[in-house]
């Protein structure tokens, strides 16, 4: 059985993305994401993979896509959830996008969430995590033109 965790930043209004990128710049969130995913297989959708300038160092990139012809340097291709989990092995960090989060949510035992405290404009939304229990929270105030945010860990309720 694969241990599955979701890793994402989400605005108070549910927005996680805009035009293929993030609608904010939070260096501390990127640093936390790197620490949580380094050395782990990451499962993502094709658009998430293509949003990176190059594959992220030190991590495997398992890309879930319905396009049978899609291939990319640095990507291991999976056609379905079972295939992605088989490639990942014992542990998987699911990193997006919204459709991929929805597919893996029933299988996840933990959510590593950055709550970005603003109502962001965007085109990709993830609903609130209901039925989950908060086990850790680290609040950070707005600073240097960046919004306030909280690092939150959720586990199944």
CSV table of N, CA and C in Angstrom, one decimal:
chain,number,residue,atom,x,y,z
A,1,UNK,N,0.8,-1.2,0.0
A,1,UNK,CA,0.0,0.0,0.0
A,1,UNK,C,0.9,1.2,0.0
A,2,UNK,N,0.6,2.1,-0.9
A,2,UNK,CA,1.4,3.4,-1.0
A,2,UNK,C,0.9,4.4,0.0
A,3,UNK,N,1.8,5.0,0.7
A,3,UNK,CA,1.5,6.1,1.6
A,3,UNK,C,1.4,7.4,0.7
A,4,UNK,N,0.3,8.0,0.7
A,4,UNK,CA,0.0,9.2,-0.2
A,4,UNK,C,-0.2,10.4,0.6
A,5,UNK,N,0.5,11.5,0.3
A,5,UNK,CA,0.3,12.8,0.9
A,5,UNK,C,0.0,13.8,-0.2
A,6,UNK,N,-0.8,14.8,0.0
A,6,UNK,CA,-1.1,15.9,-0.9
A,6,UNK,C,-0.3,17.1,-0.5
A,7,UNK,N,0.3,17.8,-1.4
A,7,UNK,CA,1.1,19.0,-1.1
A,7,UNK,C,0.6,20.2,-2.0
A,8,UNK,N,0.1,21.2,-1.4
A,8,UNK,CA,-0.4,22.3,-2.2
A,8,UNK,C,-0.5,23.6,-1.3
A,9,UNK,N,-0.6,24.7,-2.1
A,9,UNK,CA,-0.9,26.0,-1.5
A,9,UNK,C,-2.3,26.4,-2.1
A,10,UNK,N,-3.1,26.9,-1.2
A,10,UNK,CA,-4.5,27.2,-1.5
A,10,UNK,C,-4.9,28.5,-0.9
A,11,UNK,N,-5.5,29.4,-1.7
A,11,UNK,CA,-6.0,30.7,-1.2
A,11,UNK,C,-7.2,30.5,-0.4
A,12,UNK,N,-7.6,31.4,0.4
A,12,UNK,CA,-8.8,31.3,1.2
A,12,UNK,C,-10.1,31.0,0.4
A,13,UNK,N,-10.1,31.5,-0.9
A,13,UNK,CA,-11.3,31.2,-1.7
A,13,UNK,C,-11.1,30.0,-2.6
A,14,UNK,N,-10.1,29.1,-2.3
A,14,UNK,CA,-9.9,27.9,-3.0
A,14,UNK,C,-9.0,27.9,-4.2
A,15,UNK,N,-8.6,29.0,-4.6
A,15,UNK,CA,-7.7,29.1,-5.8
A,15,UNK,C,-6.4,28.5,-5.5
A,16,UNK,N,-5.9,27.7,-6.5
A,16,UNK,CA,-4.5,27.1,-6.4
A,16,UNK,C,-3.7,27.5,-7.6
A,17,UNK,N,-4.3,28.1,-8.6
A,17,UNK,CA,-3.5,28.4,-9.8
A,17,UNK,C,-4.2,29.4,-10.7
A,18,UNK,N,-3.3,30.0,-11.5
A,18,UNK,CA,-3.8,31.0,-12.5
A,18,UNK,C,-2.9,30.9,-13.7
A,19,UNK,N,-3.5,30.7,-14.9
A,19,UNK,CA,-2.7,30.6,-16.2
A,19,UNK,C,-1.5,29.7,-16.1
A,20,UNK,N,-1.7,28.5,-15.4
A,20,UNK,CA,-0.6,27.5,-15.4
A,20,UNK,C,0.4,27.8,-14.3
A,21,UNK,N,0.2,28.8,-13.5
A,21,UNK,CA,1.2,29.1,-12.5
A,21,UNK,C,0.5,29.4,-11.1
A,22,UNK,N,1.3,29.9,-10.2
A,22,UNK,CA,0.8,30.3,-8.9
A,22,UNK,C,0.4,31.8,-8.9
A,23,UNK,N,-0.7,32.1,-8.3
A,23,UNK,CA,-1.1,33.5,-8.3
A,23,UNK,C,-0.4,34.4,-7.2
A,24,UNK,N,0.6,33.8,-6.6
A,24,UNK,CA,1.4,34.5,-5.5
A,24,UNK,C,2.8,34.1,-5.5
A,25,UNK,N,3.7,34.8,-4.8
A,25,UNK,CA,5.1,34.4,-4.7
A,25,UNK,C,5.4,34.3,-3.2
A,26,UNK,N,5.6,33.1,-2.7
A,26,UNK,CA,5.9,32.9,-1.3
A,26,UNK,C,7.1,32.0,-1.2
A,27,UNK,N,8.3,32.6,-1.1
A,27,UNK,CA,9.5,31.8,-1.1
A,27,UNK,C,9.5,30.8,0.0
A,28,UNK,N,9.0,31.1,1.2
A,28,UNK,CA,8.9,30.1,2.3
A,28,UNK,C,8.1,28.9,1.9
A,29,UNK,N,7.0,29.0,1.2
A,29,UNK,CA,6.2,27.9,0.7
A,29,UNK,C,7.0,27.0,-0.2
A,30,UNK,N,7.8,27.6,-1.1
A,30,UNK,CA,8.6,26.9,-2.1
A,30,UNK,C,9.7,26.1,-1.3
A,31,UNK,N,10.3,26.7,-0.3
A,31,UNK,CA,11.3,26.1,0.5
A,31,UNK,C,10.7,24.9,1.3
A,32,UNK,N,9.5,25.0,1.8
A,32,UNK,CA,8.8,23.9,2.5
A,32,UNK,C,8.5,22.8,1.6
A,33,UNK,N,8.0,23.2,0.4
A,33,UNK,CA,7.6,22.2,-0.6
A,33,UNK,C,8.9,21.4,-1.0
A,34,UNK,N,10.0,22.0,-1.2
A,34,UNK,CA,11.2,21.3,-1.5
A,34,UNK,C,11.6,20.4,-0.4
A,35,UNK,N,11.6,20.8,0.8
A,35,UNK,CA,11.9,20.0,2.0
A,35,UNK,C,11.0,18.7,2.1
A,36,UNK,N,9.7,18.9,1.8
A,36,UNK,CA,8.8,17.8,1.9
A,36,UNK,C,8.8,16.8,0.8
A,37,UNK,N,9.3,17.2,-0.4
A,37,UNK,CA,9.3,16.4,-1.5
A,37,UNK,C,10.6,15.8,-2.0
A,38,UNK,N,11.7,16.4,-1.4
A,38,UNK,CA,13.1,16.0,-1.8
A,38,UNK,C,13.2,14.5,-1.6
A,39,UNK,N,13.7,13.8,-2.6
A,39,UNK,CA,14.0,12.4,-2.5
A,39,UNK,C,12.8,11.5,-2.7
A,40,UNK,N,11.6,12.1,-2.9
A,40,UNK,CA,10.4,11.3,-3.0
A,40,UNK,C,9.8,11.3,-4.4
A,41,UNK,N,9.1,10.3,-4.8
A,41,UNK,CA,8.4,10.3,-6.0
A,41,UNK,C,7.2,11.3,-5.9
A,42,UNK,N,7.1,12.1,-6.9
A,42,UNK,CA,6.0,13.1,-7.0
A,42,UNK,C,5.0,12.7,-8.1
A,43,UNK,N,3.7,12.7,-7.8
A,43,UNK,CA,2.7,12.4,-8.8
A,43,UNK,C,2.1,13.7,-9.2
A,44,UNK,N,1.9,14.0,-10.5
A,44,UNK,CA,1.3,15.2,-10.9
A,44,UNK,C,0.7,15.0,-12.3
A,45,UNK,N,-0.1,16.0,-12.6
A,45,UNK,CA,-0.7,16.0,-14.0
A,45,UNK,C,0.3,16.6,-15.0
A,46,UNK,N,-0.1,16.4,-16.2
A,46,UNK,CA,0.8,16.9,-17.3
A,46,UNK,C,1.0,18.4,-17.2
A,47,UNK,N,-0.1,19.2,-17.0
A,47,UNK,CA,0.0,20.7,-16.9
A,47,UNK,C,1.0,21.1,-15.8
A,48,UNK,N,0.9,20.4,-14.7
A,48,UNK,CA,1.8,20.8,-13.6
A,48,UNK,C,3.2,20.5,-14.0
A,49,UNK,N,3.5,19.3,-14.6
A,49,UNK,CA,4.8,19.0,-15.0
A,49,UNK,C,5.3,20.1,-16.0
A,50,UNK,N,4.5,20.5,-16.9
A,50,UNK,CA,4.9,21.4,-18.0
A,50,UNK,C,5.0,22.8,-17.4
A,51,UNK,N,4.5,23.1,-16.2
A,51,UNK,CA,4.7,24.4,-15.6
A,51,UNK,C,6.1,24.6,-15.1
A,52,UNK,N,6.9,23.6,-14.9
A,52,UNK,CA,8.2,23.7,-14.4
A,52,UNK,C,9.2,24.0,-15.5
A,53,UNK,N,10.2,24.9,-15.3
A,53,UNK,CA,11.1,25.2,-16.4
A,53,UNK,C,11.9,24.0,-16.8
A,54,UNK,N,12.3,23.2,-15.8
A,54,UNK,CA,12.9,21.9,-16.0
A,54,UNK,C,12.5,21.0,-14.8
A,55,UNK,N,12.7,19.6,-15.0
A,55,UNK,CA,12.3,18.8,-13.8
A,55,UNK,C,13.0,19.2,-12.6
A,56,UNK,N,12.3,19.1,-11.4
A,56,UNK,CA,12.9,19.5,-10.2
A,56,UNK,C,13.9,18.5,-9.7
A,57,UNK,N,15.1,19.0,-9.3
A,57,UNK,CA,16.2,18.1,-9.0
A,57,UNK,C,15.9,17.2,-7.7
A,58,UNK,N,16.4,16.0,-7.7
A,58,UNK,CA,16.3,15.2,-6.5
A,58,UNK,C,15.0,14.5,-6.3
A,59,UNK,N,14.1,14.5,-7.3
A,59,UNK,CA,12.8,13.9,-7.1
A,59,UNK,C,12.4,13.3,-8.4
A,60,UNK,N,11.6,12.2,-8.3
A,60,UNK,CA,11.1,11.5,-9.5
A,60,UNK,C,9.8,12.2,-9.8
A,61,UNK,N,9.5,12.3,-11.1
A,61,UNK,CA,8.3,13.0,-11.7
A,61,UNK,C,7.4,12.0,-12.4
A,62,UNK,N,6.4,11.6,-11.7
A,62,UNK,CA,5.4,10.6,-12.3
A,62,UNK,C,4.2,11.5,-12.8
A,63,UNK,N,4.0,11.4,-14.1
A,63,UNK,CA,3.1,12.3,-14.7
A,63,UNK,C,1.9,11.5,-15.2
A,64,UNK,N,0.7,11.9,-14.6
A,64,UNK,CA,-0.6,11.2,-15.0
A,64,UNK,C,-1.2,12.0,-16.2
A,65,UNK,N,-1.3,11.3,-17.3
A,65,UNK,CA,-1.9,11.9,-18.5
A,65,UNK,C,-2.8,10.9,-19.2
A,66,UNK,N,-3.8,11.4,-19.9
A,66,UNK,CA,-4.7,10.6,-20.7
A,66,UNK,C,-4.1,10.5,-22.2
A,67,UNK,N,-3.2,11.4,-22.5
A,67,UNK,CA,-2.6,11.4,-23.9
A,67,UNK,C,-1.7,10.3,-24.1
A,68,UNK,N,-2.0,9.3,-24.9
A,68,UNK,CA,-1.2,8.1,-25.1
A,68,UNK,C,0.1,8.4,-25.7
A,69,UNK,N,0.3,9.5,-26.4
A,69,UNK,CA,1.5,9.8,-27.1
A,69,UNK,C,2.4,10.7,-26.3
A,70,UNK,N,2.0,11.3,-25.2
A,70,UNK,CA,2.8,12.2,-24.4
A,70,UNK,C,4.0,11.6,-23.8
A,71,UNK,N,5.1,12.3,-24.0
A,71,UNK,CA,6.4,11.9,-23.4
A,71,UNK,C,7.2,13.2,-23.1
A,72,UNK,N,8.0,13.1,-22.1
A,72,UNK,CA,8.9,14.3,-21.8
A,72,UNK,C,10.1,13.8,-21.0
A,73,UNK,N,11.2,14.5,-21.3
A,73,UNK,CA,12.5,14.2,-20.6
A,73,UNK,C,12.2,14.4,-19.1
A,74,UNK,N,12.6,13.4,-18.3
A,74,UNK,CA,12.5,13.5,-16.8
A,74,UNK,C,11.2,13.1,-16.3
A,75,UNK,N,10.3,12.6,-17.1
A,75,UNK,CA,8.9,12.2,-16.7
A,75,UNK,C,8.7,10.7,-16.8
A,76,UNK,N,8.1,10.1,-15.8
A,76,UNK,CA,7.7,8.7,-15.9
A,76,UNK,C,6.2,8.8,-16.1
A,77,UNK,N,5.7,8.2,-17.2
A,77,UNK,CA,4.3,8.4,-17.6
A,77,UNK,C,3.4,7.3,-17.0
A,78,UNK,N,2.3,7.8,-16.4
A,78,UNK,CA,1.3,6.8,-15.9
A,78,UNK,C,-0.1,7.2,-16.6
A,79,UNK,N,-0.9,6.2,-16.9
A,79,UNK,CA,-2.2,6.5,-17.5
A,79,UNK,C,-3.3,6.5,-16.6
A,80,UNK,N,-3.1,6.0,-15.3
A,80,UNK,CA,-4.2,6.0,-14.3
A,80,UNK,C,-3.6,6.0,-12.9
A,81,UNK,N,-4.5,6.1,-11.9
A,81,UNK,CA,-4.1,6.2,-10.5
A,81,UNK,C,-3.3,4.9,-10.2
A,82,UNK,N,-3.8,3.8,-10.5
A,82,UNK,CA,-3.1,2.5,-10.1
A,82,UNK,C,-1.7,2.5,-10.7
A,83,UNK,N,-1.6,2.9,-12.0
A,83,UNK,CA,-0.3,2.9,-12.6
A,83,UNK,C,0.7,3.9,-12.0
A,84,UNK,N,0.2,5.1,-11.6
A,84,UNK,CA,1.0,6.1,-10.9
A,84,UNK,C,1.5,5.5,-9.5
A,85,UNK,N,0.6,4.9,-8.8
A,85,UNK,CA,0.9,4.3,-7.5
A,85,UNK,C,1.9,3.2,-7.6
A,86,UNK,N,1.8,2.4,-8.7
A,86,UNK,CA,2.7,1.3,-8.9
A,86,UNK,C,4.1,1.8,-9.2
A,87,UNK,N,4.2,2.9,-10.0
A,87,UNK,CA,5.5,3.5,-10.2
A,87,UNK,C,6.1,4.1,-8.9
A,88,UNK,N,5.3,4.7,-8.1
A,88,UNK,CA,5.7,5.4,-6.9
A,88,UNK,C,6.3,4.4,-5.9
A,89,UNK,N,5.7,3.3,-5.7
A,89,UNK,CA,6.1,2.3,-4.7
A,89,UNK,C,5.5,2.6,-3.4
A,90,UNK,N,6.2,2.7,-2.3
A,90,UNK,CA,5.7,2.8,-0.9
A,90,UNK,C,5.3,4.2,-0.5
A,91,UNK,N,5.7,5.2,-1.2
A,91,UNK,CA,5.5,6.6,-0.8
A,91,UNK,C,5.3,7.5,-2.0
A,92,UNK,N,4.3,8.4,-1.9
A,92,UNK,CA,4.1,9.3,-3.1
A,92,UNK,C,3.6,10.7,-2.5
A,93,UNK,N,4.2,11.7,-3.1
A,93,UNK,CA,3.8,13.1,-2.8
A,93,UNK,C,3.0,13.6,-4.0
A,94,UNK,N,1.7,13.8,-3.9
A,94,UNK,CA,0.9,14.3,-5.0
A,94,UNK,C,0.9,15.8,-5.0
A,95,UNK,N,1.3,16.4,-6.1
A,95,UNK,CA,1.5,17.8,-6.1
A,95,UNK,C,0.6,18.6,-7.1
A,96,UNK,N,-0.4,18.0,-7.7
A,96,UNK,CA,-1.3,18.8,-8.5
A,96,UNK,C,-1.5,18.3,-9.9
A,97,UNK,N,-2.3,18.9,-10.6
A,97,UNK,CA,-3.3,20.0,-10.2
A,97,UNK,C,-4.5,19.5,-9.6
A,98,UNK,N,-5.6,20.3,-9.8
A,98,UNK,CA,-6.8,20.1,-9.1
A,98,UNK,C,-7.4,18.7,-9.4
A,99,UNK,N,-7.4,18.3,-10.7
A,99,UNK,CA,-8.0,17.0,-11.0
A,99,UNK,C,-7.2,15.9,-10.4
A,100,UNK,N,-5.9,16.0,-10.3
A,100,UNK,CA,-5.1,15.0,-9.7
A,100,UNK,C,-5.3,14.9,-8.2
A,101,UNK,N,-5.4,16.1,-7.6
A,101,UNK,CA,-5.7,16.1,-6.2
A,101,UNK,C,-7.1,15.4,-5.9
A,102,UNK,N,-8.1,15.6,-6.7
A,102,UNK,CA,-9.4,15.0,-6.5
A,102,UNK,C,-9.3,13.5,-6.7
A,103,UNK,N,-8.5,13.0,-7.6
A,103,UNK,CA,-8.3,11.6,-7.8
A,103,UNK,C,-7.7,10.9,-6.6
A,104,UNK,N,-6.7,11.6,-6.0
A,104,UNK,CA,-5.9,10.9,-5.0
A,104,UNK,C,-6.4,11.3,-3.6
A,105,UNK,N,-7.3,12.2,-3.4
A,105,UNK,CA,-7.8,12.6,-2.1
A,105,UNK,C,-8.3,11.4,-1.3
A,106,UNK,N,-9.1,10.5,-1.9
A,106,UNK,CA,-9.6,9.3,-1.2
A,106,UNK,C,-8.5,8.4,-0.7
A,107,UNK,N,-7.4,8.5,-1.3
A,107,UNK,CA,-6.3,7.6,-0.9
A,107,UNK,C,-5.2,8.2,0.0
A,108,UNK,N,-5.3,9.5,0.2
A,108,UNK,CA,-4.3,10.2,1.0
A,108,UNK,C,-4.6,10.1,2.5
A,109,UNK,N,-3.5,10.0,3.2
A,109,UNK,CA,-3.6,10.0,4.7
A,109,UNK,C,-3.1,11.3,5.3
A,110,UNK,N,-2.6,12.2,4.5
A,110,UNK,CA,-2.1,13.5,5.0
A,110,UNK,C,-2.2,14.6,3.9
A,111,UNK,N,-2.4,15.8,4.3
A,111,UNK,CA,-2.4,17.0,3.4
A,111,UNK,C,-1.4,18.0,4.1
A,112,UNK,N,-0.4,18.4,3.3
A,112,UNK,CA,0.5,19.4,3.7
A,112,UNK,C,0.0,20.7,2.9
A,113,UNK,N,-0.6,21.6,3.6
A,113,UNK,CA,-1.3,22.7,3.0
A,113,UNK,C,-0.7,24.0,3.4
A,114,UNK,N,-0.5,24.9,2.5
A,114,UNK,CA,-0.2,26.3,2.8
A,114,UNK,C,-1.4,27.0,2.5
A,115,UNK,N,-2.0,27.6,3.6
A,115,UNK,CA,-3.2,28.4,3.4
A,115,UNK,C,-2.7,29.9,3.1
A,116,UNK,N,-3.0,30.4,2.0
A,116,UNK,CA,-2.6,31.7,1.6
A,116,UNK,C,-3.8,32.6,1.9
A,117,UNK,N,-3.6,33.6,2.8
A,117,UNK,CA,-4.7,34.3,3.3
A,117,UNK,C,-5.0,35.5,2.5
A,118,UNK,N,-5.7,35.2,1.3
A,118,UNK,CA,-6.2,36.2,0.4
A,118,UNK,C,-7.2,35.5,-0.5
A,119,UNK,N,-8.0,36.3,-1.1
A,119,UNK,CA,-9.0,35.8,-2.1
A,119,UNK,C,-8.3,36.1,-3.5
A,120,UNK,N,-7.7,35.1,-4.0
A,120,UNK,CA,-6.8,35.2,-5.2
A,120,UNK,C,-7.7,35.1,-6.5
A,121,UNK,N,-7.3,35.7,-7.5
A,121,UNK,CA,-7.9,35.5,-8.8
A,121,UNK,C,-7.2,34.3,-9.5
A,122,UNK,N,-8.0,33.4,-10.0
A,122,UNK,CA,-7.4,32.3,-10.6
A,122,UNK,C,-8.4,31.4,-11.4
A,123,UNK,N,-7.9,30.4,-12.0
A,123,UNK,CA,-8.7,29.5,-12.9
A,123,UNK,C,-8.7,28.1,-12.4
A,124,UNK,N,-8.0,27.8,-11.3
A,124,UNK,CA,-7.9,26.4,-10.8
A,124,UNK,C,-8.3,26.5,-9.3
A,125,UNK,N,-9.3,25.6,-8.9
A,125,UNK,CA,-9.8,25.7,-7.6
A,125,UNK,C,-9.8,24.3,-7.0
A,126,UNK,N,-9.5,24.2,-5.7
A,126,UNK,CA,-9.6,23.0,-4.9
A,126,UNK,C,-10.5,23.3,-3.7
A,127,UNK,N,-11.6,22.5,-3.5
A,127,UNK,CA,-12.5,22.8,-2.4
A,127,UNK,C,-11.8,22.6,-1.1
A,128,UNK,N,-12.5,23.1,0.0
A,128,UNK,CA,-12.0,22.9,1.3
A,128,UNK,C,-11.8,21.4,1.7
A,129,UNK,N,-10.9,21.1,2.6
A,129,UNK,CA,-10.7,19.7,3.0
A,129,UNK,C,-11.6,19.5,4.2
A,130,UNK,N,-12.8,18.8,4.0
A,130,UNK,CA,-13.7,18.6,5.1
A,130,UNK,C,-13.5,17.1,5.6
A,131,UNK,N,-13.7,16.9,6.9
A,131,UNK,CA,-13.5,15.6,7.4
A,131,UNK,C,-12.0,15.3,7.8
A,132,UNK,N,-11.2,16.3,7.7
A,132,UNK,CA,-9.8,16.2,8.1
A,132,UNK,C,-9.5,16.9,9.4
A,133,UNK,N,-8.5,16.4,10.1
A,133,UNK,CA,-8.2,17.0,11.4
A,133,UNK,C,-6.8,17.7,11.3
A,134,UNK,N,-6.8,18.9,11.8
A,134,UNK,CA,-5.5,19.7,11.8
A,134,UNK,C,-4.6,19.2,13.0
A,135,UNK,N,-3.4,18.9,12.6
A,135,UNK,CA,-2.4,18.4,13.7
A,135,UNK,C,-1.3,19.4,13.8
A,136,UNK,N,-1.1,20.3,12.9
A,136,UNK,CA,0.0,21.3,13.1
A,136,UNK,C,-0.4,22.6,12.3
A,137,UNK,N,0.0,23.7,12.9
A,137,UNK,CA,-0.3,25.0,12.2
A,137,UNK,C,0.8,26.0,12.6
A,138,UNK,N,1.4,26.6,11.6
A,138,UNK,CA,2.4,27.7,11.8
A,138,UNK,C,2.0,28.9,11.0
A,139,UNK,N,1.6,30.0,11.7
A,139,UNK,CA,1.0,31.2,11.1
A,139,UNK,C,2.2,32.2,10.8
A,140,UNK,N,2.1,32.8,9.7
A,140,UNK,CA,3.1,33.8,9.2
A,140,UNK,C,2.3,35.1,8.8
A,141,UNK,N,2.7,36.3,9.3
A,141,UNK,CA,2.1,37.5,8.9
A,141,UNK,C,2.4,38.0,7.5
A,142,UNK,N,1.6,38.9,7.0
A,142,UNK,CA,1.9,39.5,5.7
A,142,UNK,C,3.2,40.3,5.9
A,143,UNK,N,4.1,40.3,4.9
A,143,UNK,CA,5.3,41.0,4.9
A,143,UNK,C,5.9,41.2,3.5
A,144,UNK,N,6.5,42.4,3.4
A,144,UNK,CA,7.2,42.7,2.1
A,144,UNK,C,6.3,42.5,0.9
A,145,UNK,N,5.1,42.9,1.0
A,145,UNK,CA,4.2,42.8,-0.1
A,145,UNK,C,3.6,41.5,-0.3
A,146,UNK,N,3.9,40.5,0.5
A,146,UNK,CA,3.4,39.1,0.4
A,146,UNK,C,2.2,39.0,1.4
A,147,UNK,N,1.3,38.1,1.0
A,147,UNK,CA,0.1,37.9,1.9
A,147,UNK,C,0.5,37.1,3.1
A,148,UNK,N,-0.3,37.2,4.2
A,148,UNK,CA,-0.2,36.3,5.3
A,148,UNK,C,-0.4,34.9,4.9
A,149,UNK,N,0.2,33.9,5.5
A,149,UNK,CA,-0.1,32.5,5.2
A,149,UNK,C,0.1,31.6,6.4
A,150,UNK,N,-0.3,30.4,6.3
A,150,UNK,CA,-0.2,29.4,7.4
A,150,UNK,C,0.2,28.1,6.8
A,151,UNK,N,1.2,27.4,7.4
A,151,UNK,CA,1.5,26.1,7.1
A,151,UNK,C,0.7,25.2,7.9
A,152,UNK,N,-0.1,24.3,7.3
A,152,UNK,CA,-1.0,23.4,8.0
A,152,UNK,C,-0.8,22.0,7.6
A,153,UNK,N,-0.8,21.1,8.6
A,153,UNK,CA,-0.8,19.6,8.4
A,153,UNK,C,-2.2,19.1,8.8
A,154,UNK,N,-2.8,18.3,7.9
A,154,UNK,CA,-4.1,17.7,8.1
A,154,UNK,C,-4.0,16.2,8.0
A,155,UNK,N,-4.7,15.5,8.8
A,155,UNK,CA,-4.7,14.0,8.7
A,155,UNK,C,-6.2,13.6,8.7
A,156,UNK,N,-6.5,12.4,8.3
A,156,UNK,CA,-7.8,11.9,8.2
A,156,UNK,C,-8.5,12.0,9.6
A,157,UNK,N,-9.7,12.6,9.6
A,157,UNK,CA,-10.4,12.9,10.9
A,157,UNK,C,-10.8,11.7,11.7
